[in-house]
């Protein structure tokens, strides 16, 4: 059973003084693992955002649907 959500969306004005005014992507994840949690981050491309979000979930011990048993 899937116990996580992953959202990637276009985002204007990436955080940080150097990147202000640049467009990119925000990733947000929520997961249930002995409680309900969420996190978010930013990336320059959709692919980088997805990779970062998936890596974050894996690091937290969440099993993703495409991972083998």
PDB file of N, CA and C in Angstrom:
ATOM      1  N   UNK A   1       0.840  -1.180   0.000  1.00  0.00           N
ATOM      2  CA  UNK A   1       0.000   0.000   0.000  1.00  0.00           C
ATOM      3  C   UNK A   1       0.888   1.247   0.000  1.00  0.00           C
ATOM      4  N   UNK A   2       0.549   2.183  -0.866  1.00  0.00           N
ATOM      5  CA  UNK A   2       1.307   3.431  -0.961  1.00  0.00           C
ATOM      6  C   UNK A   2       1.044   4.280   0.275  1.00  0.00           C
ATOM      7  N   UNK A   3       2.117   4.740   0.899  1.00  0.00           N
ATOM      8  CA  UNK A   3       1.987   5.564   2.098  1.00  0.00           C
ATOM      9  C   UNK A   3       2.749   6.867   1.953  1.00  0.00           C
ATOM     10  N   UNK A   4       2.784   7.384   0.725  1.00  0.00           N
ATOM     11  CA  UNK A   4       3.466   8.658   0.501  1.00  0.00           C
ATOM     12  C   UNK A   4       2.798   9.402  -0.654  1.00  0.00           C
ATOM     13  N   UNK A   5       3.015  10.694  -0.705  1.00  0.00           N
ATOM     14  CA  UNK A   5       2.577  11.544  -1.808  1.00  0.00           C
ATOM     15  C   UNK A   5       3.765  12.377  -2.246  1.00  0.00           C
ATOM     16  N   UNK A   6       3.884  12.574  -3.539  1.00  0.00           N
ATOM     17  CA  UNK A   6       4.982  13.339  -4.108  1.00  0.00           C
ATOM     18  C   UNK A   6       4.390  14.312  -5.125  1.00  0.00           C
ATOM     19  N   UNK A   7       4.653  15.589  -4.942  1.00  0.00           N
ATOM     20  CA  UNK A   7       4.152  16.620  -5.843  1.00  0.00           C
ATOM     21  C   UNK A   7       5.340  17.430  -6.350  1.00  0.00           C
ATOM     22  N   UNK A   8       5.367  17.655  -7.657  1.00  0.00           N
ATOM     23  CA  UNK A   8       6.379  18.520  -8.265  1.00  0.00           C
ATOM     24  C   UNK A   8       5.632  19.572  -9.062  1.00  0.00           C
ATOM     25  N   UNK A   9       5.968  20.840  -8.817  1.00  0.00           N
ATOM     26  CA  UNK A   9       5.259  21.915  -9.504  1.00  0.00           C
ATOM     27  C   UNK A   9       6.221  23.028  -9.907  1.00  0.00           C
ATOM     28  N   UNK A  10       5.916  23.696 -11.021  1.00  0.00           N
ATOM     29  CA  UNK A  10       6.736  24.847 -11.414  1.00  0.00           C
ATOM     30  C   UNK A  10       6.697  25.905 -10.317  1.00  0.00           C
ATOM     31  N   UNK A  11       7.816  26.599 -10.128  1.00  0.00           N
ATOM     32  CA  UNK A  11       7.905  27.572  -9.041  1.00  0.00           C
ATOM     33  C   UNK A  11       8.731  28.761  -9.492  1.00  0.00           C
ATOM     34  N   UNK A  12       8.205  29.939  -9.263  1.00  0.00           N
ATOM     35  CA  UNK A  12       8.964  31.161  -9.574  1.00  0.00           C
ATOM     36  C   UNK A  12       9.733  31.596  -8.345  1.00  0.00           C
ATOM     37  N   UNK A  13      10.764  32.332  -8.574  1.00  0.00           N
ATOM     38  CA  UNK A  13      11.571  32.889  -7.480  1.00  0.00           C
ATOM     39  C   UNK A  13      12.087  31.809  -6.539  1.00  0.00           C
ATOM     40  N   UNK A  14      13.015  31.014  -7.037  1.00  0.00           N
ATOM     41  CA  UNK A  14      13.653  30.011  -6.193  1.00  0.00           C
ATOM     42  C   UNK A  14      14.290  30.698  -4.994  1.00  0.00           C
ATOM     43  N   UNK A  15      14.313  30.039  -3.838  1.00  0.00           N
ATOM     44  CA  UNK A  15      14.869  30.675  -2.641  1.00  0.00           C
ATOM     45  C   UNK A  15      16.374  30.903  -2.749  1.00  0.00           C
ATOM     46  N   UNK A  16      16.842  31.861  -2.016  1.00  0.00           N
ATOM     47  CA  UNK A  16      18.267  32.186  -1.997  1.00  0.00           C
ATOM     48  C   UNK A  16      18.522  33.485  -2.737  1.00  0.00           C
ATOM     49  N   UNK A  17      19.391  34.298  -2.202  1.00  0.00           N
ATOM     50  CA  UNK A  17      19.626  35.615  -2.787  1.00  0.00           C
ATOM     51  C   UNK A  17      20.224  35.539  -4.188  1.00  0.00           C
ATOM     52  N   UNK A  18      21.018  34.523  -4.477  1.00  0.00           N
ATOM     53  CA  UNK A  18      21.653  34.392  -5.784  1.00  0.00           C
ATOM     54  C   UNK A  18      20.632  33.962  -6.842  1.00  0.00           C
ATOM     55  N   UNK A  19      19.644  33.178  -6.456  1.00  0.00           N
ATOM     56  CA  UNK A  19      18.692  32.607  -7.400  1.00  0.00           C
ATOM     57  C   UNK A  19      17.390  33.394  -7.492  1.00  0.00           C
ATOM     58  N   UNK A  20      17.281  34.474  -6.790  1.00  0.00           N
ATOM     59  CA  UNK A  20      16.037  35.249  -6.800  1.00  0.00           C
ATOM     60  C   UNK A  20      15.663  35.640  -8.220  1.00  0.00           C
ATOM     61  N   UNK A  21      14.407  35.440  -8.581  1.00  0.00           N
ATOM     62  CA  UNK A  21      13.925  35.778  -9.910  1.00  0.00           C
ATOM     63  C   UNK A  21      14.035  34.643 -10.915  1.00  0.00           C
ATOM     64  N   UNK A  22      14.703  33.557 -10.549  1.00  0.00           N
ATOM     65  CA  UNK A  22      14.824  32.407 -11.444  1.00  0.00           C
ATOM     66  C   UNK A  22      13.652  31.459 -11.229  1.00  0.00           C
ATOM     67  N   UNK A  23      13.232  30.813 -12.298  1.00  0.00           N
ATOM     68  CA  UNK A  23      12.174  29.810 -12.201  1.00  0.00           C
ATOM     69  C   UNK A  23      12.791  28.434 -12.028  1.00  0.00           C
ATOM     70  N   UNK A  24      12.045  27.546 -11.424  1.00  0.00           N
ATOM     71  CA  UNK A  24      12.495  26.181 -11.218  1.00  0.00           C
ATOM     72  C   UNK A  24      11.317  25.327 -10.812  1.00  0.00           C
ATOM     73  N   UNK A  25      11.575  24.335  -9.980  1.00  0.00           N
ATOM     74  CA  UNK A  25      10.531  23.417  -9.542  1.00  0.00           C
ATOM     75  C   UNK A  25      10.621  23.202  -8.038  1.00  0.00           C
ATOM     76  N   UNK A  26       9.461  23.135  -7.412  1.00  0.00           N
ATOM     77  CA  UNK A  26       9.384  22.811  -5.985  1.00  0.00           C
ATOM     78  C   UNK A  26       8.874  21.384  -5.871  1.00  0.00           C
ATOM     79  N   UNK A  27       9.526  20.602  -5.008  1.00  0.00           N
ATOM     80  CA  UNK A  27       9.016  19.272  -4.705  1.00  0.00           C
ATOM     81  C   UNK A  27       8.525  19.248  -3.273  1.00  0.00           C
ATOM     82  N   UNK A  28       7.423  18.554  -3.074  1.00  0.00           N
ATOM     83  CA  UNK A  28       6.848  18.367  -1.736  1.00  0.00           C
ATOM     84  C   UNK A  28       6.521  16.898  -1.573  1.00  0.00           C
ATOM     85  N   UNK A  29       6.875  16.350  -0.443  1.00  0.00           N
ATOM     86  CA  UNK A  29       6.533  14.963  -0.144  1.00  0.00           C
ATOM     87  C   UNK A  29       5.868  14.901   1.220  1.00  0.00           C
ATOM     88  N   UNK A  30       4.944  13.986   1.342  1.00  0.00           N
ATOM     89  CA  UNK A  30       4.384  13.654   2.648  1.00  0.00           C
ATOM     90  C   UNK A  30       4.395  12.133   2.733  1.00  0.00           C
ATOM     91  N   UNK A  31       4.610  11.622   3.925  1.00  0.00           N
ATOM     92  CA  UNK A  31       4.663  10.178   4.089  1.00  0.00           C
ATOM     93  C   UNK A  31       4.183   9.799   5.470  1.00  0.00           C
ATOM     94  N   UNK A  32       3.737   8.556   5.554  1.00  0.00           N
ATOM     95  CA  UNK A  32       3.252   8.012   6.815  1.00  0.00           C
ATOM     96  C   UNK A  32       4.162   6.862   7.198  1.00  0.00           C
ATOM     97  N   UNK A  33       4.827   7.011   8.315  1.00  0.00           N
ATOM     98  CA  UNK A  33       5.747   6.004   8.824  1.00  0.00           C
ATOM     99  C   UNK A  33       5.893   6.278  10.313  1.00  0.00           C
ATOM    100  N   UNK A  34       5.096   5.612  11.116  1.00  0.00           N
ATOM    101  CA  UNK A  34       5.053   5.892  12.554  1.00  0.00           C
ATOM    102  C   UNK A  34       4.737   7.362  12.804  1.00  0.00           C
ATOM    103  N   UNK A  35       3.812   7.909  12.045  1.00  0.00           N
ATOM    104  CA  UNK A  35       3.420   9.310  12.128  1.00  0.00           C
ATOM    105  C   UNK A  35       3.306   9.879  10.723  1.00  0.00           C
ATOM    106  N   UNK A  36       2.826  11.103  10.617  1.00  0.00           N
ATOM    107  CA  UNK A  36       2.666  11.763   9.323  1.00  0.00           C
ATOM    108  C   UNK A  36       3.677  12.899   9.232  1.00  0.00           C
ATOM    109  N   UNK A  37       4.452  12.935   8.156  1.00  0.00           N
ATOM    110  CA  UNK A  37       5.520  13.916   7.991  1.00  0.00           C
ATOM    111  C   UNK A  37       5.452  14.552   6.609  1.00  0.00           C
ATOM    112  N   UNK A  38       6.122  15.687   6.438  1.00  0.00           N
ATOM    113  CA  UNK A  38       6.250  16.270   5.108  1.00  0.00           C
ATOM    114  C   UNK A  38       7.557  17.042   5.018  1.00  0.00           C
ATOM    115  N   UNK A  39       8.003  17.235   3.778  1.00  0.00           N
ATOM    116  CA  UNK A  39       9.220  18.010   3.516  1.00  0.00           C
ATOM    117  C   UNK A  39       9.085  18.625   2.130  1.00  0.00           C
ATOM    118  N   UNK A  40       9.907  19.629   1.857  1.00  0.00           N
ATOM    119  CA  UNK A  40       9.903  20.238   0.532  1.00  0.00           C
ATOM    120  C   UNK A  40      11.300  20.718   0.188  1.00  0.00           C
ATOM    121  N   UNK A  41      11.522  20.890  -1.099  1.00  0.00           N
ATOM    122  CA  UNK A  41      12.794  21.390  -1.581  1.00  0.00           C
ATOM    123  C   UNK A  41      12.617  22.005  -2.953  1.00  0.00           C
ATOM    124  N   UNK A  42      13.691  22.512  -3.504  1.00  0.00           N
ATOM    125  CA  UNK A  42      13.645  23.198  -4.791  1.00  0.00           C
ATOM    126  C   UNK A  42      14.753  22.677  -5.688  1.00  0.00           C
ATOM    127  N   UNK A  43      14.493  22.692  -7.000  1.00  0.00           N
ATOM    128  CA  UNK A  43      15.483  22.239  -7.976  1.00  0.00           C
ATOM    129  C   UNK A  43      15.311  23.027  -9.267  1.00  0.00           C
ATOM    130  N   UNK A  44      16.337  22.984 -10.102  1.00  0.00           N
ATOM    131  CA  UNK A  44      16.304  23.726 -11.361  1.00  0.00           C
ATOM    132  C   UNK A  44      15.449  23.054 -12.430  1.00  0.00           C
ATOM    133  N   UNK A  45      15.361  21.719 -12.405  1.00  0.00           N
ATOM    134  CA  UNK A  45      14.595  21.011 -13.434  1.00  0.00           C
ATOM    135  C   UNK A  45      13.618  20.033 -12.788  1.00  0.00           C
ATOM    136  N   UNK A  46      12.634  19.609 -13.575  1.00  0.00           N
ATOM    137  CA  UNK A  46      11.651  18.638 -13.095  1.00  0.00           C
ATOM    138  C   UNK A  46      12.343  17.328 -12.722  1.00  0.00           C
ATOM    139  N   UNK A  47      13.274  16.882 -13.562  1.00  0.00           N
ATOM    140  CA  UNK A  47      13.988  15.630 -13.304  1.00  0.00           C
ATOM    141  C   UNK A  47      14.794  15.705 -12.006  1.00  0.00           C
ATOM    142  N   UNK A  48      15.473  16.817 -11.770  1.00  0.00           N
ATOM    143  CA  UNK A  48      16.246  16.987 -10.532  1.00  0.00           C
ATOM    144  C   UNK A  48      15.324  17.011  -9.320  1.00  0.00           C
ATOM    145  N   UNK A  49      14.170  17.642  -9.459  1.00  0.00           N
ATOM    146  CA  UNK A  49      13.216  17.709  -8.352  1.00  0.00           C
ATOM    147  C   UNK A  49      12.699  16.318  -8.010  1.00  0.00           C
ATOM    148  N   UNK A  50      12.340  15.532  -9.021  1.00  0.00           N
ATOM    149  CA  UNK A  50      11.839  14.180  -8.774  1.00  0.00           C
ATOM    150  C   UNK A  50      12.920  13.314  -8.131  1.00  0.00           C
ATOM    151  N   UNK A  51      14.132  13.402  -8.650  1.00  0.00           N
ATOM    152  CA  UNK A  51      15.245  12.630  -8.092  1.00  0.00           C
ATOM    153  C   UNK A  51      15.484  12.996  -6.628  1.00  0.00           C
ATOM    154  N   UNK A  52      15.463  14.276  -6.320  1.00  0.00           N
ATOM    155  CA  UNK A  52      15.687  14.725  -4.945  1.00  0.00           C
ATOM    156  C   UNK A  52      14.566  14.257  -4.025  1.00  0.00           C
ATOM    157  N   UNK A  53      13.325  14.351  -4.485  1.00  0.00           N
ATOM    158  CA  UNK A  53      12.184  13.936  -3.666  1.00  0.00           C
ATOM    159  C   UNK A  53      12.230  12.434  -3.393  1.00  0.00           C
ATOM    160  N   UNK A  54      12.499  11.641  -4.424  1.00  0.00           N
ATOM    161  CA  UNK A  54      12.577  10.191  -4.239  1.00  0.00           C
ATOM    162  C   UNK A  54      13.734   9.815  -3.323  1.00  0.00           C
ATOM    163  N   UNK A  55      14.883  10.450  -3.494  1.00  0.00           N
ATOM    164  CA  UNK A  55      16.035  10.170  -2.635  1.00  0.00           C
ATOM    165  C   UNK A  55      15.719  10.516  -1.184  1.00  0.00           C
ATOM    166  N   UNK A  56      15.004  11.611  -0.975  1.00  0.00           N
ATOM    167  CA  UNK A  56      14.632  12.016   0.382  1.00  0.00           C
ATOM    168  C   UNK A  56      13.741  10.959   1.022  1.00  0.00           C
ATOM    169  N   UNK A  57      12.729  10.492   0.283  1.00  0.00           N
ATOM    170  CA  UNK A  57      11.830   9.468   0.821  1.00  0.00           C
ATOM    171  C   UNK A  57      12.582   8.181   1.141  1.00  0.00           C
ATOM    172  N   UNK A  58      13.446   7.747   0.228  1.00  0.00           N
ATOM    173  CA  UNK A  58      14.220   6.527   0.455  1.00  0.00           C
ATOM    174  C   UNK A  58      15.093   6.677   1.691  1.00  0.00           C
ATOM    175  N   UNK A  59      15.719   7.844   1.845  1.00  0.00           N
ATOM    176  CA  UNK A  59      16.562   8.111   3.011  1.00  0.00           C
ATOM    177  C   UNK A  59      15.770   8.022   4.313  1.00  0.00           C
ATOM    178  N   UNK A  60      14.491   8.359   4.260  1.00  0.00           N
ATOM    179  CA  UNK A  60      13.639   8.311   5.454  1.00  0.00           C
ATOM    180  C   UNK A  60      13.039   6.929   5.684  1.00  0.00           C
ATOM    181  N   UNK A  61      13.367   5.964   4.811  1.00  0.00           N
ATOM    182  CA  UNK A  61      12.903   4.596   4.994  1.00  0.00           C
ATOM    183  C   UNK A  61      11.578   4.278   4.326  1.00  0.00           C
ATOM    184  N   UNK A  62      11.133   5.144   3.427  1.00  0.00           N
ATOM    185  CA  UNK A  62       9.875   4.913   2.719  1.00  0.00           C
ATOM    186  C   UNK A  62      10.156   4.044   1.498  1.00  0.00           C
ATOM    187  N   UNK A  63       9.387   2.978   1.343  1.00  0.00           N
ATOM    188  CA  UNK A  63       9.541   2.096   0.186  1.00  0.00           C
ATOM    189  C   UNK A  63       8.690   2.642  -0.949  1.00  0.00           C
ATOM    190  N   UNK A  64       9.339   2.951  -2.066  1.00  0.00           N
ATOM    191  CA  UNK A  64       8.636   3.489  -3.225  1.00  0.00           C
ATOM    192  C   UNK A  64       8.064   2.353  -4.062  1.00  0.00           C
ATOM    193  N   UNK A  65       6.996   2.636  -4.779  1.00  0.00           N
ATOM    194  CA  UNK A  65       6.285   1.620  -5.546  1.00  0.00           C
ATOM    195  C   UNK A  65       7.132   0.896  -6.575  1.00  0.00           C
ATOM    196  N   UNK A  66       8.130   1.564  -7.149  1.00  0.00           N
ATOM    197  CA  UNK A  66       8.942   0.951  -8.191  1.00  0.00           C
ATOM    198  C   UNK A  66      10.116   0.147  -7.649  1.00  0.00           C
ATOM    199  N   UNK A  67      10.367   0.209  -6.349  1.00  0.00           N
ATOM    200  CA  UNK A  67      11.486  -0.534  -5.762  1.00  0.00           C
ATOM    201  C   UNK A  67      11.130  -2.011  -5.651  1.00  0.00           C
ATOM    202  N   UNK A  68      12.089  -2.877  -5.948  1.00  0.00           N
ATOM    203  CA  UNK A  68      11.844  -4.312  -5.808  1.00  0.00           C
ATOM    204  C   UNK A  68      11.889  -4.700  -4.336  1.00  0.00           C
ATOM    205  N   UNK A  69      11.281  -5.819  -4.034  1.00  0.00           N
ATOM    206  CA  UNK A  69      11.162  -6.283  -2.639  1.00  0.00           C
ATOM    207  C   UNK A  69      12.449  -6.685  -2.028  1.00  0.00           C
TER     208      UNK A  69
END
